[in-house]
Short mmCIF file of C-alpha atoms and ligand atoms in Angstrom, two decimals:
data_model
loop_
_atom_site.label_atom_id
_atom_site.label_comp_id
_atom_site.label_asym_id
_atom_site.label_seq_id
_atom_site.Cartn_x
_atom_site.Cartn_y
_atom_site.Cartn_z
CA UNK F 29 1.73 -99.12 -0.93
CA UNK F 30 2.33 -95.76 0.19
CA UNK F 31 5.12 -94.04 -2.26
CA UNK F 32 7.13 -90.71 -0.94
CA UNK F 33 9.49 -88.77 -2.65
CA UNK F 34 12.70 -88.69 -0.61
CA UNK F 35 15.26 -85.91 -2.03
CA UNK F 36 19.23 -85.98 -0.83
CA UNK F 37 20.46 -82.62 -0.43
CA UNK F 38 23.43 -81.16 -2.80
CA UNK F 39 26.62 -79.60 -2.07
CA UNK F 40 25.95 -78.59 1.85
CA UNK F 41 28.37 -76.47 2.97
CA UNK F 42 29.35 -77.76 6.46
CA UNK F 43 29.15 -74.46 7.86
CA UNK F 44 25.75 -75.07 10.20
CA UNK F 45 24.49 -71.83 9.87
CA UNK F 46 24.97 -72.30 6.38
CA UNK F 47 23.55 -75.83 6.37
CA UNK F 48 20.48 -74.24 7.71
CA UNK F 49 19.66 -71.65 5.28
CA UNK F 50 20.20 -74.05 2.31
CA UNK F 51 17.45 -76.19 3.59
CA UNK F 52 15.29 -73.17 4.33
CA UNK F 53 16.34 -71.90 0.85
CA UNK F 54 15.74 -75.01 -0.75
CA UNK F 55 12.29 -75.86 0.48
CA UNK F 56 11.17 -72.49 -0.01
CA UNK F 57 12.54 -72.66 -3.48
CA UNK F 58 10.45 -76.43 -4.38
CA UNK F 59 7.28 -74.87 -2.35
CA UNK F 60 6.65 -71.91 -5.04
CA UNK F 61 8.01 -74.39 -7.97
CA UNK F 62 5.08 -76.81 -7.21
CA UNK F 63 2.49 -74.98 -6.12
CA UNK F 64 -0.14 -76.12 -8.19
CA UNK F 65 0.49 -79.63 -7.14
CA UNK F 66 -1.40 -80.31 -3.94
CA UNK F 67 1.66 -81.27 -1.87
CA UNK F 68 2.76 -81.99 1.86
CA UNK F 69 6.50 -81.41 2.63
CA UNK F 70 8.80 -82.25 5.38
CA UNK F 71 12.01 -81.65 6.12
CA UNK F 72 14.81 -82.32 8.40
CA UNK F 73 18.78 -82.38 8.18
CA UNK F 74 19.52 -84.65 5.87
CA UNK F 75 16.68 -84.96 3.55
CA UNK F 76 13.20 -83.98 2.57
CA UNK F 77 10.04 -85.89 2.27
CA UNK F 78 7.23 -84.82 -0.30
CA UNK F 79 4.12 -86.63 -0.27
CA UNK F 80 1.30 -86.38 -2.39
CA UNK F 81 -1.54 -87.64 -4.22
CA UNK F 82 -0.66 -85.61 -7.61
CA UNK F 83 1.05 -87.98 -10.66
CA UNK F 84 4.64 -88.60 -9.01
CA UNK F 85 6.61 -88.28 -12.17
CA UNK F 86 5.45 -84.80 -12.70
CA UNK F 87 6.74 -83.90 -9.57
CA UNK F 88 10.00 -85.33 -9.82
CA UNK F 89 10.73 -83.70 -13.16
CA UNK F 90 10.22 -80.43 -11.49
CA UNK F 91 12.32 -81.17 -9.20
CA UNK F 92 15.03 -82.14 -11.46
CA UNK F 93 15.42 -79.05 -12.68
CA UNK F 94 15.48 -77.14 -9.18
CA UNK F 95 19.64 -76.41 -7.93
CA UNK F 96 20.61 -77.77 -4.66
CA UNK F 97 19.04 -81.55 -5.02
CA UNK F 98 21.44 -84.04 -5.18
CA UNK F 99 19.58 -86.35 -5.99
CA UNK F 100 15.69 -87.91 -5.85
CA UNK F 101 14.36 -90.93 -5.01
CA UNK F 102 10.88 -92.55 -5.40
CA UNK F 103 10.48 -94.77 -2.15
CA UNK F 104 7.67 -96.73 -0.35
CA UNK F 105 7.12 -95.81 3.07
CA UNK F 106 6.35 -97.91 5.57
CA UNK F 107 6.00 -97.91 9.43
CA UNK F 108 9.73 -98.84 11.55
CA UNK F 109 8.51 -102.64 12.18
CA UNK F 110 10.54 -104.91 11.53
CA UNK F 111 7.76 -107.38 9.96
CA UNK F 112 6.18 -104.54 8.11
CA UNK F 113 9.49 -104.22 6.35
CA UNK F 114 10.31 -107.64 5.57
CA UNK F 115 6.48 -108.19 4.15
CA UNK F 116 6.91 -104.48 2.03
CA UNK F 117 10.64 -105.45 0.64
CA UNK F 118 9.30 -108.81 -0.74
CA UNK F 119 6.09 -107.70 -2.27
CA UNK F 120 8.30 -104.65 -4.00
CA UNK F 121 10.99 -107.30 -5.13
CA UNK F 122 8.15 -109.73 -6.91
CA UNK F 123 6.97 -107.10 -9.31
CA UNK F 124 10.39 -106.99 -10.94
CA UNK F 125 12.24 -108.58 -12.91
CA UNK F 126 15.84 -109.28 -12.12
CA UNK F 127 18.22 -112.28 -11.73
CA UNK F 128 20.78 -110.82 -9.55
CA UNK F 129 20.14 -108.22 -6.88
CA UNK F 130 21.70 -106.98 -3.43
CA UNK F 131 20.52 -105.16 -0.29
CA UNK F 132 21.71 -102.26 1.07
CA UNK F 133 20.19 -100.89 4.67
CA UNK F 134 21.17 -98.00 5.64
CA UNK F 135 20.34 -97.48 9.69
CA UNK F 136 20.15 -94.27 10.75
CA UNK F 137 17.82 -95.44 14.01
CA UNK F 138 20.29 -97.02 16.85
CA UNK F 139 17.17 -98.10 18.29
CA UNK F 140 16.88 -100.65 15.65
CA UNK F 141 17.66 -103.84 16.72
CA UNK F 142 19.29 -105.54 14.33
CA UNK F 143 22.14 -104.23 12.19
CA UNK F 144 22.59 -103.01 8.60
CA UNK F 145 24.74 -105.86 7.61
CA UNK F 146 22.98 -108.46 9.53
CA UNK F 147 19.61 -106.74 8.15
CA UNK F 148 20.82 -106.89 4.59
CA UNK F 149 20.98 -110.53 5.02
CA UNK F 150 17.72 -110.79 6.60
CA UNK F 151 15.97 -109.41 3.49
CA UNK F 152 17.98 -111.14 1.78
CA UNK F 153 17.45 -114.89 2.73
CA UNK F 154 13.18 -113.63 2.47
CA UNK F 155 13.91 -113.08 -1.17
CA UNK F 156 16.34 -116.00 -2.24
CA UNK F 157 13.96 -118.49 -0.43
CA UNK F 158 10.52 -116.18 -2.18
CA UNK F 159 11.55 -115.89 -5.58
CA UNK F 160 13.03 -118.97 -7.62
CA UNK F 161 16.21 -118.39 -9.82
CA UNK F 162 17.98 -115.32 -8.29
CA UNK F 163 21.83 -114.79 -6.63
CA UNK F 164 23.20 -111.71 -4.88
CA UNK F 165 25.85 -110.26 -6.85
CA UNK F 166 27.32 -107.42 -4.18
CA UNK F 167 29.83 -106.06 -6.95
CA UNK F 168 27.27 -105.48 -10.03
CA UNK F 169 23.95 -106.28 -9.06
CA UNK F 170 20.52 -105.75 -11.48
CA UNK F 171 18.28 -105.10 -8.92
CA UNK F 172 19.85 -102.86 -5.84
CA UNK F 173 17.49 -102.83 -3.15
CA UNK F 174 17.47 -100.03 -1.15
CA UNK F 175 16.35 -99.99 2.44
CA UNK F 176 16.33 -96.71 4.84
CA UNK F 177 15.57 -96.99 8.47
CA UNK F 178 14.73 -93.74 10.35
CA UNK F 179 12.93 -93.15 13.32
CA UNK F 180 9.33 -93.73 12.84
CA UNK F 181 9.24 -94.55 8.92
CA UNK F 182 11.68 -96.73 6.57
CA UNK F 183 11.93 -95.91 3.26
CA UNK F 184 12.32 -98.53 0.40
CA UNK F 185 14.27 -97.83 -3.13
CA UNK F 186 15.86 -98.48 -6.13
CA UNK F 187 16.65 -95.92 -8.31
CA UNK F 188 18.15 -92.48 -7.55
CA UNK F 189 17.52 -90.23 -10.15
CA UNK F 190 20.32 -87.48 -9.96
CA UNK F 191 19.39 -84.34 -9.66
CA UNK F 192 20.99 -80.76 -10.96
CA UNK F 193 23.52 -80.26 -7.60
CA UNK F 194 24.77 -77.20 -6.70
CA UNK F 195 23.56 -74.69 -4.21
CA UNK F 196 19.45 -73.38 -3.74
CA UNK F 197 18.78 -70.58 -5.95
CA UNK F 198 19.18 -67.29 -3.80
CA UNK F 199 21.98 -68.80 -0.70
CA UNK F 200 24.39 -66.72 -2.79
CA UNK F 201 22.16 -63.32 -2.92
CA UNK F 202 21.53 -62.12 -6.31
CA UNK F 203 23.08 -60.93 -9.54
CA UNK F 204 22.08 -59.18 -12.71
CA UNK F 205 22.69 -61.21 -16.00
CA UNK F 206 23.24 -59.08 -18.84
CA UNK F 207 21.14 -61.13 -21.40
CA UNK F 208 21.33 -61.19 -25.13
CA UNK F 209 19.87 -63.42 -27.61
CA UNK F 210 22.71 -65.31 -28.43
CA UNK F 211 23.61 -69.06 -27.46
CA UNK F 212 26.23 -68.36 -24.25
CA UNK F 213 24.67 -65.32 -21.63
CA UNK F 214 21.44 -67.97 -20.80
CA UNK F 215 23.92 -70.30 -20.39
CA UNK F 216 26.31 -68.14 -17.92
CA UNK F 217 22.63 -67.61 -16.33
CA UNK F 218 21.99 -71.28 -15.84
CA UNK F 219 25.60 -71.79 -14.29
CA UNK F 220 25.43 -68.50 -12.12
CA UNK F 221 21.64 -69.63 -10.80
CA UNK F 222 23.14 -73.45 -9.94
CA UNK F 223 25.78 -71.23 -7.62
CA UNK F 224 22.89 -70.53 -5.95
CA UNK F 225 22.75 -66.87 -7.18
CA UNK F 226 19.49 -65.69 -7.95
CA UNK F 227 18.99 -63.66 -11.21
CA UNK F 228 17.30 -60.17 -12.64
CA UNK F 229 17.86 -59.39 -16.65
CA UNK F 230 19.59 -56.79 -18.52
CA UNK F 231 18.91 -56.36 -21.83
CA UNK F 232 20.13 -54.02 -24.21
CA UNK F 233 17.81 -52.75 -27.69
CA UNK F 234 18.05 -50.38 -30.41
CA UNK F 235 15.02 -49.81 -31.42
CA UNK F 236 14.44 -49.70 -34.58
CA UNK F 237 17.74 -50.73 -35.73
CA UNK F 238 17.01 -54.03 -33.71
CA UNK F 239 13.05 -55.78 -34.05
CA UNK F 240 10.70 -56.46 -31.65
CA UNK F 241 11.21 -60.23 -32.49
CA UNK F 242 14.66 -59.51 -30.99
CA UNK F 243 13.37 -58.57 -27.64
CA UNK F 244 10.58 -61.01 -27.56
CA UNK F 245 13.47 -63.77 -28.05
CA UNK F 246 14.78 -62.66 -25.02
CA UNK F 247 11.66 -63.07 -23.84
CA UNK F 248 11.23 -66.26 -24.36
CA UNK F 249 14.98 -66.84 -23.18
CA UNK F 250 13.83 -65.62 -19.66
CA UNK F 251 10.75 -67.97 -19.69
CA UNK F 252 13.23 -71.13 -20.18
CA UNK F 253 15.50 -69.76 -17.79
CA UNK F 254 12.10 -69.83 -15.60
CA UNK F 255 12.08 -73.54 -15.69
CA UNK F 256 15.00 -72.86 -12.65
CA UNK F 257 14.37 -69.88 -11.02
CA UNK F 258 10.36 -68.75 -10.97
CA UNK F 259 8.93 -65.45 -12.37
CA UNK F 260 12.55 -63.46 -13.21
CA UNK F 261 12.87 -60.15 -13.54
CA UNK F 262 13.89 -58.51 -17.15
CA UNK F 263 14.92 -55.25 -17.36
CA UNK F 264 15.06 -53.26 -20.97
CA UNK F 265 17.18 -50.52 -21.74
CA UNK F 266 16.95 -48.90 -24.76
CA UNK F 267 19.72 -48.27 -25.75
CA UNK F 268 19.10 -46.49 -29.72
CA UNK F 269 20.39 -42.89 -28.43
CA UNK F 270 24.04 -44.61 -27.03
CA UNK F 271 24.54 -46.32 -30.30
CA UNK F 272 23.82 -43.62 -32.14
CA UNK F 273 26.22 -41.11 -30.51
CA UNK F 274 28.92 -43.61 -30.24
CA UNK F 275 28.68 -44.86 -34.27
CA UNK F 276 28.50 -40.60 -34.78
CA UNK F 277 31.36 -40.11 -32.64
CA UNK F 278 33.80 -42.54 -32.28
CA UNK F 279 36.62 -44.26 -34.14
CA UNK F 280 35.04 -47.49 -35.67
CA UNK F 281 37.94 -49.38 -34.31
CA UNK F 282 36.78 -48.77 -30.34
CA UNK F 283 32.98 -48.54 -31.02
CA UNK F 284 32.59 -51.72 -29.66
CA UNK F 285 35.06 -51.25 -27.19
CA UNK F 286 33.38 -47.72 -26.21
CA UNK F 287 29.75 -49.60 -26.51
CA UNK F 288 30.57 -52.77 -24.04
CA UNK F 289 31.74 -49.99 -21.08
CA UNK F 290 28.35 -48.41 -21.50
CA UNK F 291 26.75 -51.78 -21.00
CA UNK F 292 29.07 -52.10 -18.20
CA UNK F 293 28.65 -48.50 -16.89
CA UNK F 294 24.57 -49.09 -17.14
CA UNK F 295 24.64 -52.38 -15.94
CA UNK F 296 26.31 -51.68 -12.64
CA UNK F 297 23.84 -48.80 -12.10
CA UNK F 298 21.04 -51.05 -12.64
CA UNK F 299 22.46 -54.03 -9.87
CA UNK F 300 23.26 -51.38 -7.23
CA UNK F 301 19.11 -50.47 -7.96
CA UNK F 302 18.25 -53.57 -7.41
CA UNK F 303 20.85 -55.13 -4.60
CA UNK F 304 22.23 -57.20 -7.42
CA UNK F 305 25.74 -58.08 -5.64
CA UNK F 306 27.45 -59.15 -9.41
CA UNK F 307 27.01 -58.52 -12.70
CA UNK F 308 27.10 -61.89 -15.06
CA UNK F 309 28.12 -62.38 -18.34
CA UNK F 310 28.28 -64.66 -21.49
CA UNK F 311 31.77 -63.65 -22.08
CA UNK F 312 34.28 -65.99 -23.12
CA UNK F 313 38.24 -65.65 -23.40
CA UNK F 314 38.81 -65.27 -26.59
CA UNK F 315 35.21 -65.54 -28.54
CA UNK F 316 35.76 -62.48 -30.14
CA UNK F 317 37.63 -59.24 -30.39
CA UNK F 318 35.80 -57.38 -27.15
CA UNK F 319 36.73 -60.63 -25.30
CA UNK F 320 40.72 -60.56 -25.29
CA UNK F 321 42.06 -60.22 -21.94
CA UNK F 322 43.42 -56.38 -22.86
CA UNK F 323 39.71 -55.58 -24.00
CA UNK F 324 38.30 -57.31 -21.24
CA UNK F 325 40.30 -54.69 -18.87
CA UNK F 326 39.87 -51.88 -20.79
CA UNK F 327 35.99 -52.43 -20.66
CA UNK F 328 35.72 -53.53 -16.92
CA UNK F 329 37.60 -50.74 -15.83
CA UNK F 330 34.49 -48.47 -15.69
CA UNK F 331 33.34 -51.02 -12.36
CA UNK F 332 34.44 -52.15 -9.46
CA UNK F 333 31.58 -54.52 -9.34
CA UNK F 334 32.80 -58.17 -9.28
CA UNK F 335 31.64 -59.72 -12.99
CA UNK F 336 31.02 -63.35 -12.97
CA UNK F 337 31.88 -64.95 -16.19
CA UNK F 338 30.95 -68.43 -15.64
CA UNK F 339 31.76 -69.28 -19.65
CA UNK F 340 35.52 -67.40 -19.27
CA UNK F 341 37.11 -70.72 -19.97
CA UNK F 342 34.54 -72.85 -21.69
CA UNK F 343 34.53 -74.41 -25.47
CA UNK F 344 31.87 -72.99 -27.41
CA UNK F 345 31.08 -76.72 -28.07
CA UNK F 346 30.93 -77.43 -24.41
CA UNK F 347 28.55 -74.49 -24.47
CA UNK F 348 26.40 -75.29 -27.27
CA UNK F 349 25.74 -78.84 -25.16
CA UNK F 350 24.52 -76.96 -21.90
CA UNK F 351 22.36 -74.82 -24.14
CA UNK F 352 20.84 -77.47 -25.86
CA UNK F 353 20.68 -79.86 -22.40
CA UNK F 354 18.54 -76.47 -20.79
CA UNK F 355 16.18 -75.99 -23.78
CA UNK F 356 17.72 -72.39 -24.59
CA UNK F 357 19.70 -73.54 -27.59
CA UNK F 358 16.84 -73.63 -30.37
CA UNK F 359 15.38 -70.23 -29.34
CA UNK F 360 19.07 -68.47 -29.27
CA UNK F 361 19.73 -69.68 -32.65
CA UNK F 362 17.44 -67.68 -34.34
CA UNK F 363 17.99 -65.36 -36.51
CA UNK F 364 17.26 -61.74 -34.98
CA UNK F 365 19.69 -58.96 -34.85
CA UNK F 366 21.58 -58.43 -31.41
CA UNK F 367 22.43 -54.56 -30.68
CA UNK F 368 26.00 -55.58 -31.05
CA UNK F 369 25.72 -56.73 -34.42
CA UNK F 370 24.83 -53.71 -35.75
CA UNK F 371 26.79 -51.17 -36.63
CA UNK F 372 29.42 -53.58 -36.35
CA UNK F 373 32.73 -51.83 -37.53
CA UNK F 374 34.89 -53.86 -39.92
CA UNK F 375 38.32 -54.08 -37.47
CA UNK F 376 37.30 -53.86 -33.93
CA UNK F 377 40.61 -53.54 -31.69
CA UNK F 378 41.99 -56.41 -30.27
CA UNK F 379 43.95 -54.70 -27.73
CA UNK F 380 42.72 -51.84 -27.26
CA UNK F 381 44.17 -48.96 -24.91
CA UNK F 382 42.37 -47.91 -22.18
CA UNK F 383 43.77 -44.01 -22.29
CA UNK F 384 43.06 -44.32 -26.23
CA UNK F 385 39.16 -45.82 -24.91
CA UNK F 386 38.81 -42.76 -22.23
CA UNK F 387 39.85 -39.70 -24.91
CA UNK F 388 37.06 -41.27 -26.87
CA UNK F 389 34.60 -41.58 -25.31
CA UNK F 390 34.65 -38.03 -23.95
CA UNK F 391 33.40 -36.93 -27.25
CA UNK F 392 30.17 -37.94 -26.33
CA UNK F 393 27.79 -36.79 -23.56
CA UNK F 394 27.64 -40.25 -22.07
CA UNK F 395 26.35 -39.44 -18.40
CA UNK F 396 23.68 -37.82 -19.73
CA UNK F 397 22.77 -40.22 -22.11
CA UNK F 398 23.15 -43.19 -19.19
CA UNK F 399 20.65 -41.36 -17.03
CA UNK F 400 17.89 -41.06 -19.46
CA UNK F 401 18.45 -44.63 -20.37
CA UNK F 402 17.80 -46.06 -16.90
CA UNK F 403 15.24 -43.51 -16.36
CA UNK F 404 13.29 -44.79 -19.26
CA UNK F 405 13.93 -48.43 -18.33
CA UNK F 406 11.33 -51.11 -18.37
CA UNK F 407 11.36 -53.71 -15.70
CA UNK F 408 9.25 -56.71 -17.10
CA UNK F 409 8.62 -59.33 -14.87
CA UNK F 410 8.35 -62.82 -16.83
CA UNK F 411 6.16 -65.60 -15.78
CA UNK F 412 5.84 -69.10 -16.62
CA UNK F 413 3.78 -68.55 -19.43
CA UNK F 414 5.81 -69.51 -22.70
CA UNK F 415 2.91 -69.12 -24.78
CA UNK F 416 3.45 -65.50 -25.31
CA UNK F 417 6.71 -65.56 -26.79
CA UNK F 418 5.69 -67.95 -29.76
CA UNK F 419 8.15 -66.85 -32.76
P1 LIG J 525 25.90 -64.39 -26.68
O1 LIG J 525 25.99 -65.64 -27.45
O2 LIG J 525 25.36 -64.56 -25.32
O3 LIG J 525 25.16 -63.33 -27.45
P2 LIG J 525 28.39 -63.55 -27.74
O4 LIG J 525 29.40 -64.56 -27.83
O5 LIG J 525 27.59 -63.20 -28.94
O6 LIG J 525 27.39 -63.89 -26.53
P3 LIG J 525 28.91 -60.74 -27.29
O7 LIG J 525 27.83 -60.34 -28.19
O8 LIG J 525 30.24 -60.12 -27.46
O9 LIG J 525 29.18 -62.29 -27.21
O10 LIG J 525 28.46 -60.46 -25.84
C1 LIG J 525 29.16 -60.95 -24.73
C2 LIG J 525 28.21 -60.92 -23.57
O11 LIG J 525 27.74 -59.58 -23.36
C3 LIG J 525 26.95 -61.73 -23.81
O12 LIG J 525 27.14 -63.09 -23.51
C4 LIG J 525 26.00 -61.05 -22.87
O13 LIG J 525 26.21 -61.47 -21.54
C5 LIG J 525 26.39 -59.59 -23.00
N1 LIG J 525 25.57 -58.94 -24.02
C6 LIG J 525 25.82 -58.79 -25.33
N2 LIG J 525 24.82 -58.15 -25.97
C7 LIG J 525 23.90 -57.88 -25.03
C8 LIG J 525 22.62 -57.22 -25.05
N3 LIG J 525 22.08 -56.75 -26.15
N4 LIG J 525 21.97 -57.12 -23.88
C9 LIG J 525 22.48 -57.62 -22.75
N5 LIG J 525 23.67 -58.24 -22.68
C10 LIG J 525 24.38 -58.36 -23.80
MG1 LIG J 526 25.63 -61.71 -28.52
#
């Protein structure tokens, strides 16, 4: 028996023009994610058809992880005919085990000539009168038999498996995901990339105040995020000379204030650079002192660039579930010093004023400082290659 895998699309949008590039999006998106897998792959408006000669379950738990599938289903294909069918459904429904099943046809060829409900009772009657001691059950049934009729083929199911949802990775353009090591930013990045936005890296070190384990974390970070989105970009800034001026120069109480609009200030530089439309973040209401509302304005007020917080209203445990559901969680928990930790002063304002923030931070030469940064920047593209990041 021939086996296909069928894939149901996500969230469409029913904008047509829309509709179109999220298939176009979406198959170019499952092309690059398998191709080492020798693969053929159709499509059309309502679903897409993979066949291939590779080990099936491989396949489909690549493309469980790829935003935009709905879900995925593991069919046999077999020619429109309506003897081929019957012969296929009852060969399929001897190899397993059930006592109570039903049949569902769905008949998306008119030209058929009998109808779904008459059909379902069709295959049906084959199997009550084939296979001793089984009953339909229509409310609950073990075994829900799954029948597809299309124009030249018709699939047969059973199980769906569902699949992430949301929109192709890139339908929403892209946006740069300032990265740390901790437990929520690859998080925010897994949420922003199931929006269909695609995703660059920022990441901020302080070398040698933070360790080269710290970076390669992030690393290794990127590389899970890769499981989604293929070969992302990371960007370093080193950001030692910033830190230093602000822990020289600043009131202790708005260092980290003064600190998270440089991020912000660099960060927006580094999107427009790289037609990044947003800027994403792990931030949280309430997590900590920077995250307040009043800090939250104080420190966006140096952009006008929209900043997606997909974690603005989450739990933390909600977020330590996602984290550990997308294989992040483990890596983020260890124990390597984050730029923000250090230097951390001892009463960081919780409502801190933004005039207060601006008189600040003029006594350092920040511009200055920002330029050199990006101009020393280091754009690292990260492959699927995990091995490199052991820590
Ligand atoms: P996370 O768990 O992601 O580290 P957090 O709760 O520790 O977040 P903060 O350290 O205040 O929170 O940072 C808030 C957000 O700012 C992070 O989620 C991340 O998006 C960004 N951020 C913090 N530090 C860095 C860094 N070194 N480089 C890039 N982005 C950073
Ligand atoms: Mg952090």
């Amino acid at each position: 028996m021939e086996q296909i895998i069928l894939i149901k699309y996500g969230e469409l949008t029913t904008k047509k023009a829309n509709r179109n590039l999220f298939i176009k999006t979406l198959y170019d998106n499952i092309l690059e994610k398998l191709q080492d897998y020798q693969v053929k792959i159709t499509k059309d408006r309502v679903r897409m058809f993979i066949e291939t000669k590779d080990n099936i379950d491989d396949i489909v738990n690549i493309l469980s992880n790829i935003p935009g599938i709905h879900s995925i289903v593991v069919a046999v294909k077999v020619d429109t005919n309506i003897e081929e069918i019957k012969k296929t459904t009852l060969d399929i429904a001897k190899k397993i085990n059930f006592k109570t099943f039903k049949v569902e046809t769905k008949r998306s060829n008119k030209e058929f000539p009998i109808h779904s409900m008459e059909f379902n009772q069709v295959i049906g009657s084959i199997l009550l009168k084939n296979i001793p001691n089984i009953k339909v059950d229509v409310r609950n049934p073990e075994y829900l038999l799954k029948i597809e009729i299309r124009e030249k083929y018709t699939y047969i199911y059973q199980k769906e498996k569902g699949g992430l949802g949301g929109y192709p990775i890139g339908v929403a353009g892209k946006g740069l995901l300032m990265l740390s090591g901790g437990i929520d930013s690859p998080v925010a990045g897994y949420l922003a990339m199931k929006r269909g936005i695609k995703i660059e890296c920022i990441y901020f070190e302080s070398p040698p105040h933070t360790s080269i384990n710290a970076k390669n974390k992030v690393k290794k970070l990127v590389s899970k995020l890769n499981n989604y989105q293929s070969n992302i970009t990371l960007h370093v800034i080193n950001f030692t000379k910033i830190q230093e001026a602000i822990y020289q120069n600043i009131n202790p109480n708005y260092m980290i204030t003064i600190m998270r609009r440089m991020m912000y200030r660099i960060s927006t530089l580094v999107a427009q650079k790289n037609n990044c439309l947003a800027i994403i973040n792990g931030e949280s209401v309430g997590q900590v002192a920077s995250q307040t509302l009043t800090s939250m304005q104080v420190i966006n007020n140096v952009t006008n660039y929209p900043i997606i917080r997909p974690l603005a209203c989450y739990d933390k445990l909600d977020i330590i579930n996602i984290s550990k559901k997308i294989d992040t969680y483990e890596t983020s928990i260890l124990p390597y010093e984050d730029c923000c930790t250090i230097f951390l002063p001892k009463h960081p304002v919780i409502n801190p004023n933004l005039d207060k923030a601006i008189a600040y931070e003029k006594n350092i030469n920040y511009e200055e400082l920002i330029q050199e940064a990006i101009n020393n920047m280091e754009n690292i593209k990260i492959t699927n290659n995990q091995e490199k990041f052991k820590l």
